[in-house]
Amino acid sequence: MKLHEFIARRVILLIPVMIGVSILTYSLLSLVPGDAAASACGDKCGVVVDTALEWNTTSEQWEEVSISAYESNVMRMGLDENLLEGYMVYVGIDGPYVGAEPLRLNSSGYLVPKTSLGEHTERNGLIDGYWGDSSLYHRPVAEVVKDFAPVTLEMSLLALLIAYPLGIFLGILSAVWQDQIFDQLSRLMAIAFVSLPIFWLAILFQKLFATKIGICDDLFGTSGGCFPIFGRHDPSVAFPTGDDQYVSWYPAGGTGFHLIDSWFVNDETLSLMGSDFDTRWELFKDTLLHLMLPCMTLGIASAGGLLRYMRASLLEVLREDYVRTARAKGLSGYRVIVVHACRNALVPIVTLLGFSIGGAIGGAVLTESIFAFTGMGRIAVEAIQYDDQVVVMGVTLITSVIFLMSNLIVDISYAIVDPRVRLE
Amino acid sequence: MCTMMIASVMAGCLGGDDDPEPEPEPVMGCMDATANNYDSTATEDDGSCTYDPVEVLGCMDSAATNYNADATTDDGSCTYPPTHASVMAGYADGTHTYAEAWAALMDIRECKETGTNNPCEIVSMGYGDAATLDPHDAYDSASGDVIENVYDTLYRYEGDGNGNAIIVPRLATSHEVSADMLTYTFTLRDDVYFSNGDHMTAEDVVYSWERVNEYASPESHVSWITEQNFETSGLTLIDDTHFSVTLMQPYAGFVSTIAYTVGAVVNKDMCEANRVVVADDPATTDVDETSDDWCHGWMDEAPLGAGTGAYILDTWSREDKIIMTPNWMHWDSGNYNINKFTEFTNVDESQTRLLAFQDGEADFGALNFEDLPNFCYIDDNGNGMFDAGEDAALDDKPNIASKDGYICTYRESFTITLAALNLDPNDATETPILNYDSDGDGTDDANVMSVPAVRTAIAYAFDYDTARRVTYDNNLAPVYGPIPNGFLYDESQYEVFTYDLTHAEQLLEDAGFVRQYDCAELANNNTVMVTDDPATTEDETASACRLPSILRIMANEGNDYRIAMAAQIEQALGSIGVATDGDAKPWAEYLDMYYTGTFEIRFSGWAPDYLDPDNYWSPFAASSEDVYGTGYHNAALDALLQDAKVSTDDTVRLDLYSQAFDLWVEDPNMIIVGQGNGIGAKHNDICSAPWAAIGSAHWFDYDKLPMVDGALVGSC
């Protein structure tokens, strides 16, 4: 199988997987007790917010009825749909109602069948790229995900950039110096980093590296630590979001990955923003400084596990015959380890990469909360708390895509790392 | 020489006398002929000359830029530095363009202090973003905090400095009320401009209130506050500074309702220019495509020109931060002490907020009570300084003291903690639980919770003092009825309910609820079974239950206070023979149970929308509102509340609320646990406006003292 056929096949396979994920997630969410309409109005659900005329089938007359905040929310959010109909509406597939059709208020104040308002026949859904409107964030879910997914991804990827080199490097040294003091210390650290709760590690880093009482002020003469305690940027920093704010070929409004966006801000825009950050480098530096503590927290927590994997894998490889042969040939120890052993020892580490991305996104929930980064993890938790099901659906779907794509990349990278794997 | 000698001799000879003649006395006086007091006889000038003042023309006003200290006559040439008023006058008459006026006003009004603590900026941390900055669809406090600074209302809530909230005029200078109490005619300021330079007139106000009613806040439903009072047709524009509104019925709290952010004034021209109206498509006969967003899409992020408030929205990075900068055209007099306000909206972790506050990265943060001893203490020994151990417990909140570098203040809020009692509870299938024969016809037609004695007994079974002092760690102050202390007519209430289990049990006994039901059957099988078995001589009634159902007591997960209170009353009711089932539910499920009525006792709370007692009494106890879903209906109480609602006479209203309270305590529908209080902590460089328990902080009224060389300059 050729590489492009392999990729195409995997991408096509994404479609049934995503359909399965959407059905499963939608069904599970419908089983969760709770009521988004009630969450939206809280203690004031009982407040009468409107009146309407409803057809009374007994008296066969239009009668005035009161509509509470709760009832209004139910209609607005479409929570009176049954499970199947609700899913079809979400996906955007037309279909007849099974049983009674929900009523909606028309512009003349009458409660009328929903289809008469045109929503049923002209609706959009997931297949049209419409993911629904968030009742919590008051915006289309696609916009919410577009805004916050890059935050989590940027943090997670940078964390992996810390975790992988650190874990692999220390793992190699541990394996080479097996059972020596360095090995014992690094194993101890690995266990500690894996075992320590991530929130504890985060708060420890905040105190050590971001406050006046930490070590930075004494060691480096900083004022108030090496890094900010929280936030994605200094209060003065605002990344442009409108059209034509970046260099001409760059996506309008930026990508949301601020480490990258900072290099492509239009100079004129930067000068007009009136902040203290008037060069691209300063924007980049501010972004990086704010990312360091959360990424160190996430990265070091992941590095512990990677160190253990790399050590074990390399120790296994070092016992292989071909390594012994290489040594017997008179190759230097460095060349034996780096060129021959490490490449093979990396195969299981590459396998882990796909899971690590998923793990980092999952771990980002707590990290985002502690460092006041609003990313997918935080909005997912908040959406669950407030029963904003379309946001939960959106985050789940996009996370699934990321997870599947990262595993696809891992599979492709096998071909690079493992000489035994040949796609063609 | 010889000649001189000869002359001398001759002179002596010619004199003829040996004694010299006396020299004449000098005549002192003014010898200047131009002086007013010239003395022609004077032989010696004594410096006393006086002259007519010489007129020096020039500017004699020391405040002027061209002040002349020597000038004797002001020639009208004074020129002054531009002021807020002069620039705005120039803008009004067309002398200045908008850009010129904006720049000049910024130069005049901006904070120019320097210091190591960024004295012209305030950074705050919260844990919830604004839902929208459209004031006519905003009903959450995070949105209100921004809206109150970006928009103005005709009146607004402020603190009076003594812990009380008052209503003060803002865009309105006054109003008159017609004799029938239905028509309010407002007079507006004439010097108000929107942040884009548009002049605000009565037309904008009328349009704004029309927008509230017609747009009808589809997401938040906040428009009920105005819709309860007037219809759009009741609004009448009189001229640029006058308009009237005719209410559907008199309402004493009307002015208070429009002081809430829903009464904010928006820019009519801008709104109309950005309004999206979709007409019905005549091609489709069965579908109504009509829609009208009333410019909500534009107003959602409060763009420049939307409001007249002291600040404009500079940045709103959703779920991250909100930055406000001055609206230099704001009409209020005075200059800005705060040029930039930043709110980090999503600092969820309390430990992060604490660290950032301590480290000075933020000026304000929603600090947890358990973190306050870092900044506050109780001066137990009265020596005026902090001694070890004085921060161990901050129970005596009204006497809170501040550690160095901070200011701690005691505050009472208007939030009420309560437990709603449901008179018509449903079972899990949402079917009413009928277990009481109210009319004695042998058929159960009501629930035991509908019996006033049962609810009164429940009210006596609650341990108020423990809840306020222990459960809430002294964060609740006593309150005896719906109206909180410090609110209008709070004197109409007095303490009635206390923790008295004996009395509670006696009330049930007297109402005929004797111990007769098998509690185990109720608890295990939800079956009502009379327990006294005639086949045995043993008396099973001593431990039997009094009510034929289990009272479901609800609290929401994550709220440990409510969970603890639920546990207390569950135990107390159990001891007097009332079976209960306490449960903490996830928030969404808790609300769902509330709305479906599948509870008997539900712990909850209330924060006021506006400053009128009706905003407590009606939602709590009027059958027309019954916001807590208690199914409560007391016709006599309804009548009193209705009268109190429409009366504008203070004495009458006080009397009506007193009568209402007397009726309600005989037939209560909720346990009123207490009124929130707490301690606010801030850095000592922040000078706040007086605290108000309703409304938000107005940053224009704040100041931040500059820190120079490690010391604060000035004082609050």
PDB file of N, CA and C in Angstrom, chain B residues 63 76 85 92 108-109 112 170 198 200 217 235 303 351 401 426 432 448 478 481 507 539 548 558 570 584 682:
ATOM      1  N   ALA B  63      -5.474  82.179  37.695  1.00  0.00           N
ATOM      2  CA  ALA B  63      -5.719  80.860  37.107  1.00  0.00           C
ATOM      3  C   ALA B  63      -5.487  80.870  35.599  1.00  0.00           C
ATOM      4  N   GLY B  76      -9.487  91.933  30.160  1.00  0.00           N
ATOM      5  CA  GLY B  76     -10.282  90.882  29.509  1.00  0.00           C
ATOM      6  C   GLY B  76      -9.489  89.997  28.576  1.00  0.00           C
ATOM      7  N   ALA B  85     -15.350  71.232  30.532  1.00  0.00           N
ATOM      8  CA  ALA B  85     -16.549  71.964  30.122  1.00  0.00           C
ATOM      9  C   ALA B  85     -16.300  72.775  28.861  1.00  0.00           C
ATOM     10  N   ALA B  92     -19.789  71.088  21.235  1.00  0.00           N
ATOM     11  CA  ALA B  92     -21.223  71.289  21.003  1.00  0.00           C
ATOM     12  C   ALA B  92     -21.484  72.366  19.950  1.00  0.00           C
ATOM     13  N   ILE B 108      -6.616  66.534  29.247  1.00  0.00           N
ATOM     14  CA  ILE B 108      -7.079  67.188  30.477  1.00  0.00           C
ATOM     15  C   ILE B 108      -7.408  66.169  31.571  1.00  0.00           C
ATOM     16  N   ARG B 109      -8.075  65.091  31.183  1.00  0.00           N
ATOM     17  CA  ARG B 109      -8.720  64.255  32.196  1.00  0.00           C
ATOM     18  C   ARG B 109      -7.934  63.018  32.600  1.00  0.00           C
ATOM     19  N   LYS B 112      -2.311  61.115  35.525  1.00  0.00           N
ATOM     20  CA  LYS B 112      -0.914  61.316  35.117  1.00  0.00           C
ATOM     21  C   LYS B 112       0.057  60.928  36.223  1.00  0.00           C
ATOM     22  N   ARG B 170     -28.697  60.268  37.687  1.00  0.00           N
ATOM     23  CA  ARG B 170     -27.555  60.258  36.771  1.00  0.00           C
ATOM     24  C   ARG B 170     -27.944  61.018  35.496  1.00  0.00           C
ATOM     25  N   ASP B 198     -22.078  61.336  19.696  1.00  0.00           N
ATOM     26  CA  ASP B 198     -23.497  61.635  19.455  1.00  0.00           C
ATOM     27  C   ASP B 198     -24.127  62.228  20.716  1.00  0.00           C
ATOM     28  N   MET B 200     -26.807  62.747  23.440  1.00  0.00           N
ATOM     29  CA  MET B 200     -27.893  61.933  23.970  1.00  0.00           C
ATOM     30  C   MET B 200     -29.110  62.795  24.253  1.00  0.00           C
ATOM     31  N   SER B 217     -35.390  40.490  25.605  1.00  0.00           N
ATOM     32  CA  SER B 217     -34.277  39.717  26.185  1.00  0.00           C
ATOM     33  C   SER B 217     -34.465  38.206  26.054  1.00  0.00           C
ATOM     34  N   LEU B 235     -44.785  55.053  26.386  1.00  0.00           N
ATOM     35  CA  LEU B 235     -43.656  55.978  26.318  1.00  0.00           C
ATOM     36  C   LEU B 235     -44.000  57.160  25.421  1.00  0.00           C
ATOM     37  N   PRO B 303     -19.806  48.241  21.509  1.00  0.00           N
ATOM     38  CA  PRO B 303     -18.825  48.977  20.701  1.00  0.00           C
ATOM     39  C   PRO B 303     -18.833  50.471  21.028  1.00  0.00           C
ATOM     40  N   GLN B 351      -6.417  29.541  44.886  1.00  0.00           N
ATOM     41  CA  GLN B 351      -5.012  29.650  45.273  1.00  0.00           C
ATOM     42  C   GLN B 351      -4.269  30.592  44.320  1.00  0.00           C
ATOM     43  N   ALA B 401     -10.084  44.253  61.522  1.00  0.00           N
ATOM     44  CA  ALA B 401      -8.961  45.190  61.392  1.00  0.00           C
ATOM     45  C   ALA B 401      -8.056  44.714  60.260  1.00  0.00           C
ATOM     46  N   ASN B 426     -44.568  17.006  43.911  1.00  0.00           N
ATOM     47  CA  ASN B 426     -44.847  15.914  42.981  1.00  0.00           C
ATOM     48  C   ASN B 426     -43.947  14.724  43.299  1.00  0.00           C
ATOM     49  N   PRO B 432     -48.810  14.864  41.393  1.00  0.00           N
ATOM     50  CA  PRO B 432     -48.952  15.428  42.745  1.00  0.00           C
ATOM     51  C   PRO B 432     -49.119  14.339  43.808  1.00  0.00           C
ATOM     52  N   VAL B 448     -49.760  17.142  52.781  1.00  0.00           N
ATOM     53  CA  VAL B 448     -49.614  17.634  54.169  1.00  0.00           C
ATOM     54  C   VAL B 448     -48.828  18.939  54.230  1.00  0.00           C
ATOM     55  N   PRO B 478     -28.448  37.616  61.109  1.00  0.00           N
ATOM     56  CA  PRO B 478     -29.853  37.263  61.298  1.00  0.00           C
ATOM     57  C   PRO B 478     -30.775  38.157  60.476  1.00  0.00           C
ATOM     58  N   GLY B 481     -37.426  37.977  58.114  1.00  0.00           N
ATOM     59  CA  GLY B 481     -38.465  37.881  57.095  1.00  0.00           C
ATOM     60  C   GLY B 481     -37.852  38.092  55.730  1.00  0.00           C
ATOM     61  N   LEU B 507     -46.849  21.707  67.688  1.00  0.00           N
ATOM     62  CA  LEU B 507     -47.650  22.228  66.576  1.00  0.00           C
ATOM     63  C   LEU B 507     -48.200  21.087  65.728  1.00  0.00           C
ATOM     64  N   ASP B 539     -46.185  -0.605  72.470  1.00  0.00           N
ATOM     65  CA  ASP B 539     -46.612   0.647  71.832  1.00  0.00           C
ATOM     66  C   ASP B 539     -45.568   1.077  70.800  1.00  0.00           C
ATOM     67  N   PRO B 548     -47.521  11.208  56.558  1.00  0.00           N
ATOM     68  CA  PRO B 548     -47.610  10.028  55.693  1.00  0.00           C
ATOM     69  C   PRO B 548     -46.720  10.120  54.458  1.00  0.00           C
ATOM     70  N   GLY B 558     -21.576  20.714  46.000  1.00  0.00           N
ATOM     71  CA  GLY B 558     -20.610  21.797  45.903  1.00  0.00           C
ATOM     72  C   GLY B 558     -20.925  22.940  46.838  1.00  0.00           C
ATOM     73  N   GLU B 570     -32.766  17.742  58.673  1.00  0.00           N
ATOM     74  CA  GLU B 570     -33.144  16.338  58.490  1.00  0.00           C
ATOM     75  C   GLU B 570     -33.091  15.628  59.837  1.00  0.00           C
ATOM     76  N   ALA B 584     -27.901  15.702  48.264  1.00  0.00           N
ATOM     77  CA  ALA B 584     -27.236  16.779  47.516  1.00  0.00           C
ATOM     78  C   ALA B 584     -27.182  16.365  46.055  1.00  0.00           C
ATOM     79  N   LYS B 682      -8.549  44.553  50.337  1.00  0.00           N
ATOM     80  CA  LYS B 682      -7.898  45.169  49.175  1.00  0.00           C
ATOM     81  C   LYS B 682      -6.558  45.729  49.622  1.00  0.00           C
TER      82      LYS B 682
END
